[in-house]
Amino acid sequence: MFLQMKSITKDFGAVKALDHVSLEVDRSEIHGLLGENGAGKSTLMNILAGTFPPTSGEIYLNGILQENMTTRKSNELGIRFIHQELNLVNDLKVYENLFLGEELRNKYGFLDKKEMINRSAEVFKRMNIDIDPQETVENLDTSRKQLVEIAKALLFESKLIIMDEPTTALTNKEIDNLFVIMRGLKAHGVSIIYISHKMPELFEICDRYTVLRDGKLIARGNFSDIDEKIATELLVGRSIQDENKENDNILGEVILQVQNLSCIPAFSDVSFELRKGEVLAITGLHGDGRGELAEALFGARPISGGRILFRNKPLQLNSINQVMKAGIGMVPRNRKERSIIKDMSILDNLSIAGFVNNRGPFVKKNEELKRFHRNKEAISIRVGSPYDSITSLSGGNQQKVIIARWLEIDSDIYILDNPTQGIDVGAKFEIYKIVHELAKKGKSIIVFSAEFPEIYKVADRCLVMYKGRITAELTRDELTEVEVMYYATGSNMEGVR
Ligand SMILES: Nc1ncnc2c1ncn2[C@@H]1O[C@H](COP(=O)(O)OP(=O)(O)OP(=O)(O)O)[C@@H](O)[C@H]1O
Ligand SMILES: [Mg+2]
């Protein structure tokens, strides 16, 4: 066996993140590590990569005990870690980020810029993507930043690559490219530990699995012996009623009218209506302009034409504050970059949007705490004290805090942009339930999503975008994945540019 982690335990103060967990990975194996948010996946990988030591337990590589693991030592042993959270320095160039801390030098001891740029370009070529090594990281969108993180692990010869949710921001095509590379690495004897909440990905690329729950080892085996339903039950510890949406929302009057909204070059001439009690999904592929549209609706991106009527009156779109005060809330995409306030506690992160609605100058501590406990229950946020720093939460639990933050404000319209990224299957269902309940109460919801199963679970109606335009409107009865893909790829738009 190439890697053996034996009886690993990790305590963070009173929190037992790992409790005698074992993990075994063979050479040339792609191993799926599964578990709910907060189960201990990232913690186990951090221990393997030497980010911090275990409280107890042992790591063996090729049967040899590895003591006092540090990040440097793990790198030297050929272990590479693609972190769940982005770790790039925004003001540095792409190639500088790639070689950060491991700069190449020429024989005179000077930085070998040319070689580093060449090597970077080679990796991107291998990955089948066109990122300029000399671009400043700041100018890349999130999906490209995630690809740079991945490239970092491919630069050097390695024996084991840890991928902690590498695809949360990637498009399907980029995921396909990544899988091609992973299969290539595997053929060359490299082992990969793959963490994801997306079941189809796990079943497609992984050989064996290990399931953690509450910091404990629950099961391990071959993917070929289980199906998605069994995997889900293993990781949540109960069977999940995968109910489909009932077609029972009673729609009220039109509350929002978007008229010929444009934001050149991202999208143009977007028009649609939204009714009270309606859940509207908006979907598309990379480059569809959907993310920009979400921002524009929330007043976070200047528009170049058109208007929005909210309750039949023009909506002032020039400040987020005004939009929120009018009664529109938003869960923005990419928690990693935009949503969490790293220096603040969980409680403050949860309450922050509420400040806007607060009448008096003081935030009411009691109410904050009540809100905290209500949400903790409702979407099972795995957290110790509300006063802990938000960054002590697992990735998915941070996302739950962000969602709770916005759902707590009493808005009339909720804009959810890629709301369940990094969230485990069990909690996803809870969030869909909350969306249904909001709709039943007469709230209107716009969900921007690229995941068909998600759209199918929540939407009354779905708009499909292609290159910045709405190319189709599908009613619930017309909603199938094939239909969505047909319009999302612009198949009905031949000849249109
Ligand atoms: N630095 C820390 N301080 C305190 N608690 C921590 C710290 N890091 C992790 N934890 C706790 O350890 C537990 C396991 O977290 P971990 O990040 O390993 O979960 P995960 O399985 O990766 O979840 P996710 O799918 O959400 O990323 C969580 O309860 C988390 O709050
Ligand atoms: Mg994690």
PDB file of N, CA and C in Angstrom, residues 72-148:
ATOM      1  N   ARG A  72       6.882  21.432   3.883  1.00  0.00           N
ATOM      2  CA  ARG A  72       8.091  21.244   3.096  1.00  0.00           C
ATOM      3  C   ARG A  72       8.412  19.767   2.917  1.00  0.00           C
ATOM      4  N   LYS A  73       8.331  19.045   4.030  1.00  0.00           N
ATOM      5  CA  LYS A  73       8.648  17.617   3.978  1.00  0.00           C
ATOM      6  C   LYS A  73       7.658  16.879   3.060  1.00  0.00           C
ATOM      7  N   SER A  74       6.401  17.221   3.171  1.00  0.00           N
ATOM      8  CA  SER A  74       5.425  16.496   2.349  1.00  0.00           C
ATOM      9  C   SER A  74       5.661  16.801   0.865  1.00  0.00           C
ATOM     10  N   ASN A  75       6.032  18.048   0.552  1.00  0.00           N
ATOM     11  CA  ASN A  75       6.387  18.369  -0.836  1.00  0.00           C
ATOM     12  C   ASN A  75       7.570  17.537  -1.308  1.00  0.00           C
ATOM     13  N   GLU A  76       8.574  17.430  -0.444  1.00  0.00           N
ATOM     14  CA  GLU A  76       9.758  16.658  -0.818  1.00  0.00           C
ATOM     15  C   GLU A  76       9.430  15.183  -1.038  1.00  0.00           C
ATOM     16  N   LEU A  77       8.420  14.715  -0.301  1.00  0.00           N
ATOM     17  CA  LEU A  77       8.004  13.319  -0.464  1.00  0.00           C
ATOM     18  C   LEU A  77       7.114  13.122  -1.690  1.00  0.00           C
ATOM     19  N   GLY A  78       6.843  14.223  -2.391  1.00  0.00           N
ATOM     20  CA  GLY A  78       6.033  14.113  -3.601  1.00  0.00           C
ATOM     21  C   GLY A  78       4.547  14.251  -3.370  1.00  0.00           C
ATOM     22  N   ILE A  79       4.160  14.871  -2.242  1.00  0.00           N
ATOM     23  CA  ILE A  79       2.740  15.084  -1.975  1.00  0.00           C
ATOM     24  C   ILE A  79       2.372  16.532  -2.331  1.00  0.00           C
ATOM     25  N   ARG A  80       1.340  16.700  -3.120  1.00  0.00           N
ATOM     26  CA  ARG A  80       0.884  18.036  -3.526  1.00  0.00           C
ATOM     27  C   ARG A  80      -0.557  18.223  -3.102  1.00  0.00           C
ATOM     28  N   PHE A  81      -0.894  19.412  -2.640  1.00  0.00           N
ATOM     29  CA  PHE A  81      -2.219  19.649  -2.056  1.00  0.00           C
ATOM     30  C   PHE A  81      -2.910  20.794  -2.794  1.00  0.00           C
ATOM     31  N   ILE A  82      -3.980  20.504  -3.481  1.00  0.00           N
ATOM     32  CA  ILE A  82      -4.792  21.567  -4.075  1.00  0.00           C
ATOM     33  C   ILE A  82      -5.881  21.899  -3.065  1.00  0.00           C
ATOM     34  N   HIS A  83      -5.755  23.078  -2.464  1.00  0.00           N
ATOM     35  CA  HIS A  83      -6.624  23.415  -1.333  1.00  0.00           C
ATOM     36  C   HIS A  83      -8.038  23.755  -1.766  1.00  0.00           C
ATOM     37  N   GLN A  84      -8.954  23.565  -0.826  1.00  0.00           N
ATOM     38  CA  GLN A  84     -10.355  23.887  -1.043  1.00  0.00           C
ATOM     39  C   GLN A  84     -10.537  25.388  -1.234  1.00  0.00           C
ATOM     40  N   GLU A  85      -9.838  26.179  -0.440  1.00  0.00           N
ATOM     41  CA  GLU A  85      -9.958  27.630  -0.563  1.00  0.00           C
ATOM     42  C   GLU A  85      -8.822  28.119  -1.449  1.00  0.00           C
ATOM     43  N   LEU A  86      -9.086  29.176  -2.211  1.00  0.00           N
ATOM     44  CA  LEU A  86      -8.050  29.688  -3.102  1.00  0.00           C
ATOM     45  C   LEU A  86      -6.909  30.277  -2.282  1.00  0.00           C
ATOM     46  N   ASN A  87      -5.689  29.991  -2.728  1.00  0.00           N
ATOM     47  CA  ASN A  87      -4.509  30.393  -1.975  1.00  0.00           C
ATOM     48  C   ASN A  87      -3.580  31.267  -2.789  1.00  0.00           C
ATOM     49  N   LEU A  88      -4.116  31.961  -3.788  1.00  0.00           N
ATOM     50  CA  LEU A  88      -3.228  32.679  -4.692  1.00  0.00           C
ATOM     51  C   LEU A  88      -2.990  34.102  -4.206  1.00  0.00           C
ATOM     52  N   VAL A  89      -1.840  34.659  -4.581  1.00  0.00           N
ATOM     53  CA  VAL A  89      -1.554  36.057  -4.265  1.00  0.00           C
ATOM     54  C   VAL A  89      -2.010  36.886  -5.463  1.00  0.00           C
ATOM     55  N   ASN A  90      -3.022  37.711  -5.240  1.00  0.00           N
ATOM     56  CA  ASN A  90      -3.669  38.413  -6.343  1.00  0.00           C
ATOM     57  C   ASN A  90      -2.780  39.373  -7.118  1.00  0.00           C
ATOM     58  N   ASP A  91      -1.831  40.038  -6.446  1.00  0.00           N
ATOM     59  CA  ASP A  91      -1.034  41.026  -7.195  1.00  0.00           C
ATOM     60  C   ASP A  91       0.185  40.404  -7.853  1.00  0.00           C
ATOM     61  N   LEU A  92       0.383  39.118  -7.715  1.00  0.00           N
ATOM     62  CA  LEU A  92       1.505  38.499  -8.426  1.00  0.00           C
ATOM     63  C   LEU A  92       1.039  37.934  -9.759  1.00  0.00           C
ATOM     64  N   LYS A  93       2.016  37.717 -10.643  1.00  0.00           N
ATOM     65  CA  LYS A  93       1.680  37.125 -11.929  1.00  0.00           C
ATOM     66  C   LYS A  93       1.388  35.637 -11.743  1.00  0.00           C
ATOM     67  N   VAL A  94       0.756  35.064 -12.761  1.00  0.00           N
ATOM     68  CA  VAL A  94       0.396  33.649 -12.696  1.00  0.00           C
ATOM     69  C   VAL A  94       1.629  32.778 -12.449  1.00  0.00           C
ATOM     70  N   TYR A  95       2.695  32.987 -13.236  1.00  0.00           N
ATOM     71  CA  TYR A  95       3.862  32.104 -13.087  1.00  0.00           C
ATOM     72  C   TYR A  95       4.545  32.317 -11.733  1.00  0.00           C
ATOM     73  N   GLU A  96       4.485  33.551 -11.205  1.00  0.00           N
ATOM     74  CA  GLU A  96       5.082  33.805  -9.885  1.00  0.00           C
ATOM     75  C   GLU A  96       4.321  33.049  -8.803  1.00  0.00           C
ATOM     76  N   ASN A  97       3.011  32.987  -8.976  1.00  0.00           N
ATOM     77  CA  ASN A  97       2.196  32.207  -8.048  1.00  0.00           C
ATOM     78  C   ASN A  97       2.524  30.723  -8.137  1.00  0.00           C
ATOM     79  N   LEU A  98       2.691  30.261  -9.361  1.00  0.00           N
ATOM     80  CA  LEU A  98       2.933  28.834  -9.553  1.00  0.00           C
ATOM     81  C   LEU A  98       4.221  28.390  -8.864  1.00  0.00           C
ATOM     82  N   PHE A  99       5.232  29.250  -8.919  1.00  0.00           N
ATOM     83  CA  PHE A  99       6.529  28.855  -8.360  1.00  0.00           C
ATOM     84  C   PHE A  99       6.805  29.479  -6.995  1.00  0.00           C
ATOM     85  N   LEU A 100       5.774  30.047  -6.397  1.00  0.00           N
ATOM     86  CA  LEU A 100       5.954  30.729  -5.114  1.00  0.00           C
ATOM     87  C   LEU A 100       6.579  29.794  -4.074  1.00  0.00           C
ATOM     88  N   GLY A 101       7.719  30.224  -3.524  1.00  0.00           N
ATOM     89  CA  GLY A 101       8.396  29.414  -2.511  1.00  0.00           C
ATOM     90  C   GLY A 101       9.250  28.309  -3.103  1.00  0.00           C
ATOM     91  N   GLU A 102       9.110  28.084  -4.417  1.00  0.00           N
ATOM     92  CA  GLU A 102       9.907  27.030  -5.066  1.00  0.00           C
ATOM     93  C   GLU A 102      10.472  27.562  -6.377  1.00  0.00           C
ATOM     94  N   GLU A 103      10.917  28.830  -6.319  1.00  0.00           N
ATOM     95  CA  GLU A 103      11.381  29.516  -7.518  1.00  0.00           C
ATOM     96  C   GLU A 103      12.557  28.773  -8.165  1.00  0.00           C
ATOM     97  N   LEU A 104      12.587  28.806  -9.480  1.00  0.00           N
ATOM     98  CA  LEU A 104      13.703  28.195 -10.206  1.00  0.00           C
ATOM     99  C   LEU A 104      14.819  29.238 -10.331  1.00  0.00           C
ATOM    100  N   ARG A 105      16.048  28.782 -10.190  1.00  0.00           N
ATOM    101  CA  ARG A 105      17.183  29.692 -10.319  1.00  0.00           C
ATOM    102  C   ARG A 105      18.142  29.171 -11.375  1.00  0.00           C
ATOM    103  N   ASN A 106      18.862  30.090 -12.019  1.00  0.00           N
ATOM    104  CA  ASN A 106      19.856  29.645 -12.991  1.00  0.00           C
ATOM    105  C   ASN A 106      21.172  29.353 -12.268  1.00  0.00           C
ATOM    106  N   LYS A 107      22.195  29.018 -13.033  1.00  0.00           N
ATOM    107  CA  LYS A 107      23.422  28.562 -12.373  1.00  0.00           C
ATOM    108  C   LYS A 107      24.130  29.679 -11.607  1.00  0.00           C
ATOM    109  N   TYR A 108      23.740  30.942 -11.869  1.00  0.00           N
ATOM    110  CA  TYR A 108      24.346  32.042 -11.109  1.00  0.00           C
ATOM    111  C   TYR A 108      23.545  32.376  -9.861  1.00  0.00           C
ATOM    112  N   GLY A 109      22.472  31.638  -9.664  1.00  0.00           N
ATOM    113  CA  GLY A 109      21.665  31.869  -8.469  1.00  0.00           C
ATOM    114  C   GLY A 109      20.588  32.918  -8.657  1.00  0.00           C
ATOM    115  N   PHE A 110      20.446  33.434  -9.880  1.00  0.00           N
ATOM    116  CA  PHE A 110      19.381  34.409 -10.116  1.00  0.00           C
ATOM    117  C   PHE A 110      18.085  33.700 -10.483  1.00  0.00           C
ATOM    118  N   LEU A 111      16.948  34.378 -10.252  1.00  0.00           N
ATOM    119  CA  LEU A 111      15.667  33.805 -10.633  1.00  0.00           C
ATOM    120  C   LEU A 111      15.643  33.539 -12.133  1.00  0.00           C
ATOM    121  N   ASP A 112      15.242  32.358 -12.503  1.00  0.00           N
ATOM    122  CA  ASP A 112      15.179  32.008 -13.923  1.00  0.00           C
ATOM    123  C   ASP A 112      13.755  32.228 -14.437  1.00  0.00           C
ATOM    124  N   LYS A 113      13.492  33.507 -14.724  1.00  0.00           N
ATOM    125  CA  LYS A 113      12.153  33.909 -15.108  1.00  0.00           C
ATOM    126  C   LYS A 113      11.678  33.171 -16.360  1.00  0.00           C
ATOM    127  N   LYS A 114      12.600  33.110 -17.330  1.00  0.00           N
ATOM    128  CA  LYS A 114      12.234  32.538 -18.612  1.00  0.00           C
ATOM    129  C   LYS A 114      11.811  31.069 -18.466  1.00  0.00           C
ATOM    130  N   GLU A 115      12.600  30.332 -17.711  1.00  0.00           N
ATOM    131  CA  GLU A 115      12.306  28.915 -17.509  1.00  0.00           C
ATOM    132  C   GLU A 115      10.968  28.734 -16.777  1.00  0.00           C
ATOM    133  N   MET A 116      10.739  29.605 -15.789  1.00  0.00           N
ATOM    134  CA  MET A 116       9.481  29.479 -15.034  1.00  0.00           C
ATOM    135  C   MET A 116       8.284  29.768 -15.942  1.00  0.00           C
ATOM    136  N   ILE A 117       8.446  30.770 -16.803  1.00  0.00           N
ATOM    137  CA  ILE A 117       7.342  31.098 -17.720  1.00  0.00           C
ATOM    138  C   ILE A 117       7.100  29.941 -18.688  1.00  0.00           C
ATOM    139  N   ASN A 118       8.215  29.389 -19.207  1.00  0.00           N
ATOM    140  CA  ASN A 118       8.082  28.254 -20.131  1.00  0.00           C
ATOM    141  C   ASN A 118       7.407  27.057 -19.486  1.00  0.00           C
ATOM    142  N   ARG A 119       7.874  26.754 -18.288  1.00  0.00           N
ATOM    143  CA  ARG A 119       7.290  25.594 -17.599  1.00  0.00           C
ATOM    144  C   ARG A 119       5.800  25.817 -17.323  1.00  0.00           C
ATOM    145  N   SER A 120       5.445  27.057 -16.963  1.00  0.00           N
ATOM    146  CA  SER A 120       4.038  27.368 -16.704  1.00  0.00           C
ATOM    147  C   SER A 120       3.216  27.168 -17.971  1.00  0.00           C
ATOM    148  N   ALA A 121       3.744  27.701 -19.075  1.00  0.00           N
ATOM    149  CA  ALA A 121       3.024  27.584 -20.345  1.00  0.00           C
ATOM    150  C   ALA A 121       2.816  26.119 -20.712  1.00  0.00           C
ATOM    151  N   GLU A 122       3.851  25.310 -20.453  1.00  0.00           N
ATOM    152  CA  GLU A 122       3.750  23.872 -20.749  1.00  0.00           C
ATOM    153  C   GLU A 122       2.604  23.215 -19.977  1.00  0.00           C
ATOM    154  N   VAL A 123       2.510  23.554 -18.682  1.00  0.00           N
ATOM    155  CA  VAL A 123       1.453  22.947 -17.865  1.00  0.00           C
ATOM    156  C   VAL A 123       0.085  23.337 -18.396  1.00  0.00           C
ATOM    157  N   PHE A 124      -0.088  24.620 -18.744  1.00  0.00           N
ATOM    158  CA  PHE A 124      -1.395  25.051 -19.233  1.00  0.00           C
ATOM    159  C   PHE A 124      -1.733  24.351 -20.546  1.00  0.00           C
ATOM    160  N   LYS A 125      -0.700  24.113 -21.338  1.00  0.00           N
ATOM    161  CA  LYS A 125      -0.929  23.418 -22.599  1.00  0.00           C
ATOM    162  C   LYS A 125      -1.417  21.995 -22.310  1.00  0.00           C
ATOM    163  N   ARG A 126      -0.754  21.372 -21.357  1.00  0.00           N
ATOM    164  CA  ARG A 126      -1.156  20.026 -20.960  1.00  0.00           C
ATOM    165  C   ARG A 126      -2.598  20.007 -20.466  1.00  0.00           C
ATOM    166  N   MET A 127      -2.980  21.078 -19.802  1.00  0.00           N
ATOM    167  CA  MET A 127      -4.338  21.147 -19.251  1.00  0.00           C
ATOM    168  C   MET A 127      -5.354  21.612 -20.292  1.00  0.00           C
ATOM    169  N   ASN A 128      -4.830  21.966 -21.478  1.00  0.00           N
ATOM    170  CA  ASN A 128      -5.717  22.371 -22.558  1.00  0.00           C
ATOM    171  C   ASN A 128      -6.467  23.679 -22.255  1.00  0.00           C
ATOM    172  N   ILE A 129      -5.750  24.616 -21.607  1.00  0.00           N
ATOM    173  CA  ILE A 129      -6.373  25.916 -21.336  1.00  0.00           C
ATOM    174  C   ILE A 129      -5.419  27.039 -21.726  1.00  0.00           C
ATOM    175  N   ASP A 130      -5.981  28.181 -22.106  1.00  0.00           N
ATOM    176  CA  ASP A 130      -5.116  29.279 -22.531  1.00  0.00           C
ATOM    177  C   ASP A 130      -5.039  30.372 -21.463  1.00  0.00           C
ATOM    178  N   ILE A 131      -4.186  30.128 -20.478  1.00  0.00           N
ATOM    179  CA  ILE A 131      -3.923  31.174 -19.482  1.00  0.00           C
ATOM    180  C   ILE A 131      -2.509  31.679 -19.755  1.00  0.00           C
ATOM    181  N   ASP A 132      -2.352  33.005 -19.806  1.00  0.00           N
ATOM    182  CA  ASP A 132      -1.043  33.593 -20.033  1.00  0.00           C
ATOM    183  C   ASP A 132      -0.269  33.621 -18.714  1.00  0.00           C
ATOM    184  N   PRO A 133       0.896  32.943 -18.662  1.00  0.00           N
ATOM    185  CA  PRO A 133       1.655  32.885 -17.408  1.00  0.00           C
ATOM    186  C   PRO A 133       2.012  34.268 -16.870  1.00  0.00           C
ATOM    187  N   GLN A 134       2.024  35.272 -17.759  1.00  0.00           N
ATOM    188  CA  GLN A 134       2.449  36.596 -17.306  1.00  0.00           C
ATOM    189  C   GLN A 134       1.277  37.490 -16.911  1.00  0.00           C
ATOM    190  N   GLU A 135       0.072  36.950 -16.975  1.00  0.00           N
ATOM    191  CA  GLU A 135      -1.110  37.706 -16.536  1.00  0.00           C
ATOM    192  C   GLU A 135      -1.076  37.855 -15.011  1.00  0.00           C
ATOM    193  N   THR A 136      -1.571  38.970 -14.527  1.00  0.00           N
ATOM    194  CA  THR A 136      -1.681  39.133 -13.072  1.00  0.00           C
ATOM    195  C   THR A 136      -2.906  38.353 -12.590  1.00  0.00           C
ATOM    196  N   VAL A 137      -2.748  37.628 -11.498  1.00  0.00           N
ATOM    197  CA  VAL A 137      -3.814  36.734 -11.033  1.00  0.00           C
ATOM    198  C   VAL A 137      -5.133  37.471 -10.801  1.00  0.00           C
ATOM    199  N   GLU A 138      -5.016  38.686 -10.306  1.00  0.00           N
ATOM    200  CA  GLU A 138      -6.192  39.517 -10.049  1.00  0.00           C
ATOM    201  C   GLU A 138      -7.146  39.582 -11.240  1.00  0.00           C
ATOM    202  N   ASN A 139      -6.571  39.557 -12.456  1.00  0.00           N
ATOM    203  CA  ASN A 139      -7.403  39.710 -13.650  1.00  0.00           C
ATOM    204  C   ASN A 139      -8.096  38.420 -14.096  1.00  0.00           C
ATOM    205  N   LEU A 140      -7.883  37.329 -13.376  1.00  0.00           N
ATOM    206  CA  LEU A 140      -8.508  36.068 -13.780  1.00  0.00           C
ATOM    207  C   LEU A 140      -9.847  35.897 -13.080  1.00  0.00           C
ATOM    208  N   ASP A 141     -10.798  35.262 -13.763  1.00  0.00           N
ATOM    209  CA  ASP A 141     -12.054  34.967 -13.077  1.00  0.00           C
ATOM    210  C   ASP A 141     -11.855  33.742 -12.170  1.00  0.00           C
ATOM    211  N   THR A 142     -12.864  33.451 -11.355  1.00  0.00           N
ATOM    212  CA  THR A 142     -12.671  32.423 -10.329  1.00  0.00           C
ATOM    213  C   THR A 142     -12.344  31.067 -10.918  1.00  0.00           C
ATOM    214  N   SER A 143     -12.971  30.749 -12.049  1.00  0.00           N
ATOM    215  CA  SER A 143     -12.731  29.429 -12.604  1.00  0.00           C
ATOM    216  C   SER A 143     -11.264  29.298 -13.029  1.00  0.00           C
ATOM    217  N   ARG A 144     -10.703  30.392 -13.571  1.00  0.00           N
ATOM    218  CA  ARG A 144      -9.296  30.338 -13.974  1.00  0.00           C
ATOM    219  C   ARG A 144      -8.371  30.312 -12.771  1.00  0.00           C
ATOM    220  N   LYS A 145      -8.767  30.992 -11.724  1.00  0.00           N
ATOM    221  CA  LYS A 145      -7.944  30.928 -10.517  1.00  0.00           C
ATOM    222  C   LYS A 145      -7.890  29.490 -10.008  1.00  0.00           C
ATOM    223  N   GLN A 146      -9.027  28.824 -10.060  1.00  0.00           N
ATOM    224  CA  GLN A 146      -9.047  27.439  -9.602  1.00  0.00           C
ATOM    225  C   GLN A 146      -8.142  26.575 -10.488  1.00  0.00           C
ATOM    226  N   LEU A 147      -8.131  26.883 -11.793  1.00  0.00           N
ATOM    227  CA  LEU A 147      -7.260  26.126 -12.703  1.00  0.00           C
ATOM    228  C   LEU A 147      -5.780  26.391 -12.403  1.00  0.00           C
ATOM    229  N   VAL A 148      -5.457  27.615 -12.002  1.00  0.00           N
ATOM    230  CA  VAL A 148      -4.065  27.918 -11.639  1.00  0.00           C
ATOM    231  C   VAL A 148      -3.673  27.124 -10.394  1.00  0.00           C
TER     232      VAL A 148
END
